[in-house]
Tab-separated table of C-alpha atoms in Angstrom:
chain	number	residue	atom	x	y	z
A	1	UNK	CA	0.000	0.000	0.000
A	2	UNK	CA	2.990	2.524	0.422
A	3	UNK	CA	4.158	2.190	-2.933
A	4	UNK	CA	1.060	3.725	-4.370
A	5	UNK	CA	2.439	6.704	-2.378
A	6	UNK	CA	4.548	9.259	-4.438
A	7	UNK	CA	8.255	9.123	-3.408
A	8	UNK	CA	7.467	5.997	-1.926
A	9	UNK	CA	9.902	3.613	-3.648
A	10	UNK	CA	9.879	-0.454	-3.174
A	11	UNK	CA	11.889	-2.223	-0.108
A	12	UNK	CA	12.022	-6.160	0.595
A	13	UNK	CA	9.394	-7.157	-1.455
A	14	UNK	CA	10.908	-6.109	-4.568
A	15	UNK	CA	14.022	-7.016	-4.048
A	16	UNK	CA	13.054	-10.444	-2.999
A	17	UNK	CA	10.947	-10.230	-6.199
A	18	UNK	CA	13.925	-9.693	-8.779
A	19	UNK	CA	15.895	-12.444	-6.980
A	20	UNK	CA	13.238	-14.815	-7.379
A	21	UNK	CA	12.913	-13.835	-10.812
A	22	UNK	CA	16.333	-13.512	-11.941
A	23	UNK	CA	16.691	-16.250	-9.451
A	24	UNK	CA	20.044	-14.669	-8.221
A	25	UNK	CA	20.717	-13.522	-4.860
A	26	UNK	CA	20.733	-9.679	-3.729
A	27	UNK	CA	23.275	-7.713	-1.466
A	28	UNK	CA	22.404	-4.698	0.140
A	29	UNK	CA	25.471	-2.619	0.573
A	30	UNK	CA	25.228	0.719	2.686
A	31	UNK	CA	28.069	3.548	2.967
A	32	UNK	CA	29.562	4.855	6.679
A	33	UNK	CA	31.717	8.192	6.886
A	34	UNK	CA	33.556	6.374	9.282
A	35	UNK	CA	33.785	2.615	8.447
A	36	UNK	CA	33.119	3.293	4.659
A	37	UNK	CA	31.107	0.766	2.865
A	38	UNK	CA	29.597	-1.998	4.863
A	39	UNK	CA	27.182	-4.876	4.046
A	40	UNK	CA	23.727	-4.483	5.295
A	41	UNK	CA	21.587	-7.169	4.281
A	42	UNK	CA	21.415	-10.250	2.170
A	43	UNK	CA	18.464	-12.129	-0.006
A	44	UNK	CA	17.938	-15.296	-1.652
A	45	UNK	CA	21.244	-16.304	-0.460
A	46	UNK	CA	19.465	-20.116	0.698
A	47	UNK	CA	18.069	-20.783	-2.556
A	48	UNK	CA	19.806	-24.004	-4.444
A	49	UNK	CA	20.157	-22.989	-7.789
A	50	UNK	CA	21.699	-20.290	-7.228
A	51	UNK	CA	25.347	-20.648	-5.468
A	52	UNK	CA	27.440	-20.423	-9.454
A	53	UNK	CA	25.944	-17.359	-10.268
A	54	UNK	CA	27.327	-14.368	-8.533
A	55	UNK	CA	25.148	-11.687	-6.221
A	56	UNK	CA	23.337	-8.579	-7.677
A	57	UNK	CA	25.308	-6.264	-5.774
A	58	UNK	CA	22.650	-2.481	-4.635
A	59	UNK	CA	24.013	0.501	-2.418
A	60	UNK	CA	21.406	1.478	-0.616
A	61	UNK	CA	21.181	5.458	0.518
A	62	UNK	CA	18.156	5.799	2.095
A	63	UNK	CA	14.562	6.833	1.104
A	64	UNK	CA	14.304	3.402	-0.255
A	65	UNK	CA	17.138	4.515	-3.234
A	66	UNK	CA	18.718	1.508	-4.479
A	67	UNK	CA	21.724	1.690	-6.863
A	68	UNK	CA	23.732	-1.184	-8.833
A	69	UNK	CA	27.386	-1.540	-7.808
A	70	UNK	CA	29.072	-2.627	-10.698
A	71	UNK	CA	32.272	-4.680	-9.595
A	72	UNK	CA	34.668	-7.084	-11.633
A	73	UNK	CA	33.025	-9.999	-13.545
A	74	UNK	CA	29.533	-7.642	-13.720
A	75	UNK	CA	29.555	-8.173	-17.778
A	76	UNK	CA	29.641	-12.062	-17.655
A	77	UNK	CA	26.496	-12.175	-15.013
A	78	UNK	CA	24.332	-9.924	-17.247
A	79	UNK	CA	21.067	-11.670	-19.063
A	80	UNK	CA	21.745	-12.300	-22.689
A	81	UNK	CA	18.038	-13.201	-23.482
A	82	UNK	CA	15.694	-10.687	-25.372
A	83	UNK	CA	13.848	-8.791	-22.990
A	84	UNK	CA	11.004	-10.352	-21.281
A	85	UNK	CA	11.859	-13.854	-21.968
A	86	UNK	CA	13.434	-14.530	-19.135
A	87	UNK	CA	11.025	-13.062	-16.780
A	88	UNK	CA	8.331	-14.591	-18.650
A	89	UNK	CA	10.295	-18.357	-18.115
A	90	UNK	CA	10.427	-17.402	-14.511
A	91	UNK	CA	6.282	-16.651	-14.243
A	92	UNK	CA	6.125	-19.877	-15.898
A	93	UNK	CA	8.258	-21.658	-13.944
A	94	UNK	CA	6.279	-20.135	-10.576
A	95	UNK	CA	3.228	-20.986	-12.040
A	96	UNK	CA	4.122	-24.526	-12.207
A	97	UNK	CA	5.749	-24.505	-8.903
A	98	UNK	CA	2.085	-22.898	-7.665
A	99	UNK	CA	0.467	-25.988	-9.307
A	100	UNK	CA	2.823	-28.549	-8.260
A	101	UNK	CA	2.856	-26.979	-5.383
A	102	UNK	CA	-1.298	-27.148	-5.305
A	103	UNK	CA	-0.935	-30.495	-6.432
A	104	UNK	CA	1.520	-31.291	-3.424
A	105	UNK	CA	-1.141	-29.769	-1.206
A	106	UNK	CA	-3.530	-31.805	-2.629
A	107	UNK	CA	-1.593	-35.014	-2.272
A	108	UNK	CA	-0.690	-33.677	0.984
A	109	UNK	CA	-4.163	-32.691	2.494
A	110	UNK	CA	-5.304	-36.456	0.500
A	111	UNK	CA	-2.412	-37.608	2.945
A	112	UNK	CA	-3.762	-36.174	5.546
A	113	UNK	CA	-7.343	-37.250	4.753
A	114	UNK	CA	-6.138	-40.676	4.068
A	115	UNK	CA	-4.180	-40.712	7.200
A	116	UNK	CA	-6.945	-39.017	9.226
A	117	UNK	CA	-9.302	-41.883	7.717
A	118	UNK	CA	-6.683	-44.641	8.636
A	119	UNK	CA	-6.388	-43.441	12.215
A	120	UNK	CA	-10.322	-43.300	12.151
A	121	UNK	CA	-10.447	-47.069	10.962
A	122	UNK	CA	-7.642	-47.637	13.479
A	123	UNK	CA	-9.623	-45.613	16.386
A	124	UNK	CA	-12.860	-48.020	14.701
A	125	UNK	CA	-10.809	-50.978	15.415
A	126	UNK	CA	-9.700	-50.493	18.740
A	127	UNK	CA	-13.394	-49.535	19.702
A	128	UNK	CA	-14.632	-52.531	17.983
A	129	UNK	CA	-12.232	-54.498	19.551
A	130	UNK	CA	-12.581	-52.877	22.865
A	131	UNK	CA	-16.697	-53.798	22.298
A	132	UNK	CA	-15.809	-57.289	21.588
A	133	UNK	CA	-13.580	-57.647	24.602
A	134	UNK	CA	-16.615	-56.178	26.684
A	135	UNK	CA	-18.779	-58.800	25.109
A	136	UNK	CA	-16.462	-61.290	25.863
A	137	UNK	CA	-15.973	-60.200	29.403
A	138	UNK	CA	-19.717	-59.690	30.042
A	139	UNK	CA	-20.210	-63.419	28.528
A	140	UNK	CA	-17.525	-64.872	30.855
A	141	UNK	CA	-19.446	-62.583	33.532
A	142	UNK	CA	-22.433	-64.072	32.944
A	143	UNK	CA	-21.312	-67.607	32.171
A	144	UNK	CA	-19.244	-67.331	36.085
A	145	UNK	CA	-22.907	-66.337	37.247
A	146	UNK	CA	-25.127	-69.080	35.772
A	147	UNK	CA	-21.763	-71.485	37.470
A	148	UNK	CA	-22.779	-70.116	40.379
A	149	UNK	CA	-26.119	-70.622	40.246
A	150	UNK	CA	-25.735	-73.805	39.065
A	151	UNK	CA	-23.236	-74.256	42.025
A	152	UNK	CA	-25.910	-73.349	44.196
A	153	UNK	CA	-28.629	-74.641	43.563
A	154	UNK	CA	-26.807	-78.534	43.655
A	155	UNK	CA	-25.660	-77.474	46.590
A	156	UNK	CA	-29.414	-76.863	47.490
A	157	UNK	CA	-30.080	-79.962	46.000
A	158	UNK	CA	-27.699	-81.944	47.803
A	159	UNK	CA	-28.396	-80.406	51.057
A	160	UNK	CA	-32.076	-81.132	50.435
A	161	UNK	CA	-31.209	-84.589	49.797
A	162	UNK	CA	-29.198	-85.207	52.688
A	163	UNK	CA	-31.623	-83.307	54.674
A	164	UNK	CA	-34.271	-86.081	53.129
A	165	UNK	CA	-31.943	-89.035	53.623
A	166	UNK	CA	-31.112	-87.550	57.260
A	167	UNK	CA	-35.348	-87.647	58.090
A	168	UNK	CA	-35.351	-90.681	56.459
A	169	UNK	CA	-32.696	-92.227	59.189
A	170	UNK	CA	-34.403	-90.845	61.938
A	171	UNK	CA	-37.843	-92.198	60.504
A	172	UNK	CA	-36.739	-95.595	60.338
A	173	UNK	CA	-34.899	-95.286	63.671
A	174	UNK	CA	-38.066	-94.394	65.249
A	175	UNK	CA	-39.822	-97.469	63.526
A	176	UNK	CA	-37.140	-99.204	64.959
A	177	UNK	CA	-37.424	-98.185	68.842
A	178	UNK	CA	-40.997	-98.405	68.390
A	179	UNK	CA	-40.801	-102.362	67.347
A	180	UNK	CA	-37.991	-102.933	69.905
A	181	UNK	CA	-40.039	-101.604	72.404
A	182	UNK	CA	-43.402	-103.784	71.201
A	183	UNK	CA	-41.406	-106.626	71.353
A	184	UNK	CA	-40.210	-106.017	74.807
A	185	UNK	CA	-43.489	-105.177	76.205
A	186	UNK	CA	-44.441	-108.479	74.378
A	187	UNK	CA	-42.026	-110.606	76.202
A	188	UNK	CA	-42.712	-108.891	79.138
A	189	UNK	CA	-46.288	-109.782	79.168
A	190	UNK	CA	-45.264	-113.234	78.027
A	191	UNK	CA	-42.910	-113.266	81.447
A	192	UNK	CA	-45.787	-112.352	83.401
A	193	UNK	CA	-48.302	-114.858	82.070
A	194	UNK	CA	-45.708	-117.586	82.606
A	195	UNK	CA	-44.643	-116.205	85.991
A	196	UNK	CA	-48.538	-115.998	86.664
A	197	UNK	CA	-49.021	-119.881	85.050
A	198	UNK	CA	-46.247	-120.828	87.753
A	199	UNK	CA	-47.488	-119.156	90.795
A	200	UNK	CA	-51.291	-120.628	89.591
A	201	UNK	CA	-49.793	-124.087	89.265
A	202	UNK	CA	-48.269	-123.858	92.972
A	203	UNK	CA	-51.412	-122.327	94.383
A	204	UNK	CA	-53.420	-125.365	93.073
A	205	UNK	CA	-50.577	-128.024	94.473
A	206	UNK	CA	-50.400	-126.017	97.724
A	207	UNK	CA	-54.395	-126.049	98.358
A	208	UNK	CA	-54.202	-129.784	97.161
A	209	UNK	CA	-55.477	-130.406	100.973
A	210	UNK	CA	-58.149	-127.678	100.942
A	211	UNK	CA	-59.370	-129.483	98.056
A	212	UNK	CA	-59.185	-133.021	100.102
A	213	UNK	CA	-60.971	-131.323	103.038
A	214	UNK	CA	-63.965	-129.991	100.814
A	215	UNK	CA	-64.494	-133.097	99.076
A	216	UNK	CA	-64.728	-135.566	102.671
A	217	UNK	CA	-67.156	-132.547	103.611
A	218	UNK	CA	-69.468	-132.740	100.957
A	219	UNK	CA	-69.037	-136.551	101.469
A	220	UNK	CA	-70.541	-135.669	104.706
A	221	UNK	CA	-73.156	-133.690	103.416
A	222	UNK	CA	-74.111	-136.623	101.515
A	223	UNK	CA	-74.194	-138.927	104.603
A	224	UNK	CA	-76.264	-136.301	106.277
A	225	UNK	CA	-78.561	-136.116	103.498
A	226	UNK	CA	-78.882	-139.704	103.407
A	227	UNK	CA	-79.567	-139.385	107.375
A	228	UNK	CA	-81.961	-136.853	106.439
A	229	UNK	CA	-83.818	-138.935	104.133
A	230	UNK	CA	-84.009	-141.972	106.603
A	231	UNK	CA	-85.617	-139.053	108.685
A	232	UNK	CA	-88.494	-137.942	106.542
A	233	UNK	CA	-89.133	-141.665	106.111
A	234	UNK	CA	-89.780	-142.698	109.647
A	235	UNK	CA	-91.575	-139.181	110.149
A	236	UNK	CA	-93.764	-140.192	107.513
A	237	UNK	CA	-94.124	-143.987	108.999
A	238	UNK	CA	-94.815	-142.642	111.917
A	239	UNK	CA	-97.838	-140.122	110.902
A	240	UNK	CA	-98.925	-143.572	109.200
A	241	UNK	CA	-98.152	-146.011	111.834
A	242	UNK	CA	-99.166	-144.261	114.757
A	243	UNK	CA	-97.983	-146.467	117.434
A	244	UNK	CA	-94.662	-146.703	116.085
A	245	UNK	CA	-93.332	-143.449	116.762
A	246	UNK	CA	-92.080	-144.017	119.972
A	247	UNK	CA	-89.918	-146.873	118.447
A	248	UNK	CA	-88.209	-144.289	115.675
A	249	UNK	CA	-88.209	-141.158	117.939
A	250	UNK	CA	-84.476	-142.256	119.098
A	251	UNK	CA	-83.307	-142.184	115.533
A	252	UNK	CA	-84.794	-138.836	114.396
A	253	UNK	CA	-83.111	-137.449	117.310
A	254	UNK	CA	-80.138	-138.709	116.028
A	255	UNK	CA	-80.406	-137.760	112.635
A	256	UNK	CA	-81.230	-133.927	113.746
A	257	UNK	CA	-78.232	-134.020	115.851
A	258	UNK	CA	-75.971	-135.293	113.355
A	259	UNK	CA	-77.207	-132.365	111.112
A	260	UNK	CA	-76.837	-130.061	114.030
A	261	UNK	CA	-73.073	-131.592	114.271
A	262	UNK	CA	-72.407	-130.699	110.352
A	263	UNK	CA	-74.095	-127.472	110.603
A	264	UNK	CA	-71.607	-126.248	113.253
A	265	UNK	CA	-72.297	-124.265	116.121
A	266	UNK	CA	-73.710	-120.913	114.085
A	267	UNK	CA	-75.006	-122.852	110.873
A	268	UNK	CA	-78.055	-124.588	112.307
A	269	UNK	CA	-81.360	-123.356	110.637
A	270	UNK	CA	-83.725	-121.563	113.240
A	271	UNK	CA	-86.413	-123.732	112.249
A	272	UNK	CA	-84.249	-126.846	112.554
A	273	UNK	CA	-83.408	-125.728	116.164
A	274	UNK	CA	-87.039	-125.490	116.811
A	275	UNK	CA	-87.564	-129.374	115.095
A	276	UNK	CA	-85.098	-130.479	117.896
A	277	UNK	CA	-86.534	-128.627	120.242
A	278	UNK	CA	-89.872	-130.047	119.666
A	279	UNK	CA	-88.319	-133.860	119.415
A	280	UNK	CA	-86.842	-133.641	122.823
A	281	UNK	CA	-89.927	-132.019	124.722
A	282	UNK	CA	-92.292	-134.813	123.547
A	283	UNK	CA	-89.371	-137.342	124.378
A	284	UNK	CA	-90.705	-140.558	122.538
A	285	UNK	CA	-94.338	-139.359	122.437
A	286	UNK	CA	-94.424	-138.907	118.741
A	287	UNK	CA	-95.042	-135.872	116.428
A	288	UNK	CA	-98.610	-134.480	115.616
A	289	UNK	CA	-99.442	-133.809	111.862
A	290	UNK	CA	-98.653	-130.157	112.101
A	291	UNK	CA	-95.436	-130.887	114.076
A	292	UNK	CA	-94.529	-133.583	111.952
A	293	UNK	CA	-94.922	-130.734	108.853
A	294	UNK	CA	-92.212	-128.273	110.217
A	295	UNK	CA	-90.021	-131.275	111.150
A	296	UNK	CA	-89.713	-132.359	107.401
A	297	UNK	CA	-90.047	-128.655	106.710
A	298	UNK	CA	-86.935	-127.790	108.855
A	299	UNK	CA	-85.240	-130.925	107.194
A	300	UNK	CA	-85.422	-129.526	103.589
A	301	UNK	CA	-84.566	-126.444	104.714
A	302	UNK	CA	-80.731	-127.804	106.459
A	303	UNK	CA	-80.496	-130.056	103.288
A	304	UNK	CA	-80.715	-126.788	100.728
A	305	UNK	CA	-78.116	-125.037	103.245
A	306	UNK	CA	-75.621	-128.242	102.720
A	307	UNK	CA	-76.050	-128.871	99.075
């Protein structure tokens, strides 16, 4: 923008320009009262085409003058192309560095996409990867989970089992005790029925003599019944007879007392006592009709009390 300027004359740019163009580099020479002339800047003195060809050589004095120091050799550096042509190789030769150069960025920012898209693929992978590792952990996550489950519930299983086989046990041990003990009470009871069988079996060998002593007293009873009888039959002669009843008297009197005897001194029949009685106050008289009556009455009555 300062060139547009009057007295405004071209600096850097320009001189960088005719390097480029005449691709040769530039000295900027400056002169000192005092030192004399000195060297005050250099361009284009990097690029690599250009280290045979010797510097333009400008004196600068300020106010952005520029002059050319001609030194020794100046005539064999000088262009001996027709004017233009050189600068016109030059734009061409820029132009295809700018699209080489384009092309380079292309190529380059294609590098770049290519290598951004590889690192995305790569950064894909890994993720992918990274999912599938996940999956696989979750998996063995789960798979250690239904194990344990499984672990469980056999445990469970086997617990219940043995818990089953344990009642089991105790069932049958129960059923066990409980026959033991039915079998015990049964041989007890067997015990006691033989121990009752043997004390039975002495009591009937010790009362062997009881037994003796009832049987001669029923004989007895017999004999008294049999005295009895003989009784009622001269009673009843002598209610027939009459005159005979003194001569059997003597042997009813007997008869009673023999009953009397049997009978014991508290078993005698009241009505018996009064039969004897009766016999001994007539004392061989005889019996009357009525008398003779209770006599067989009382007679029946001491035989039902010894039968």
């Amino acid at each position: 923008g300062q060139k547009r300027r009057n007295a405004v004359w071209g600096d850097d740019p320009e001189v960088q320009a005719m390097c480029e163009l005449y691709d040769r580099p530039a000295e900027i020479w400056g002169f000192d009262p005092k030192a004399g002339a000195r060297k005050l800047r250099t361009f284009h003195e990097t690029s690599g085409s250009n280290h045979d060809r010797q510097p333009m050589r400008l004196s600068y004095y300020g106010g952005g003058h520029y002059d050319s120091i001609v030194g020794p050799g100046h005539a064999e550096n000088v262009s001996r192309a027709a004017p233009g042509v050189t600068e016109q190789a030059r734009i061409e030769w820029s132009r295809a560095r700018a699209a080489c150069s384009d092309v380079e960025e292309t190529k380059q920012q294609s590098d770049v996409a290519a290598t951004e898209a590889a690192e995305l693929d790569l950064a894909l992978a890994a993720s992918r990867s990274d999912f599938d590792r996940q999956a696989v952990d979750l998996e063995c996550i789960f798979s250690e989970v239904q194990q344990l489950e499984w672990a469980t519930s056999q445990a469970d299983l086997e617990r219940t089992n043995e818990e089953l086989v344990h009642s089991i046990a105790a069932q049958s041990a129960r059923e066990h005790d409980r026959v033991q003990d039915l079998e015990a009470l049964k041989r007890s009871e067997e015990l006691e029925l033989q121990q009752a069988l043997a004390m039975s079996s002495q009591g009937a060998t010790a009362s062997g003599a009881d037994d003796e002593q009832l049987q001669r007293a029923l004989a007895m009873s017999a004999a008294g019944g049999d005295d009895f009888e003989r009784a009622l039959a001269l009673s009843s002669a002598q209610v027939g007879a009459g005159g005979a009843a003194d001569a059997s008297a003597d042997e009813l009197q007997r008869a009673l007392a023999m009953s009397a005897a049997e009978a014991g001194p508290t078993g005698l029949d009241p009505e018996l006592e009064i039969a004897l009685a009766l016999s001994s106050n007539e004392g061989g008289g005889g019996f009357t009709a009525d008398e003779d009556d209770e006599v067989m009455r009382a007679i029946a009555l001491s035989r039902q009390g010894f039968s």
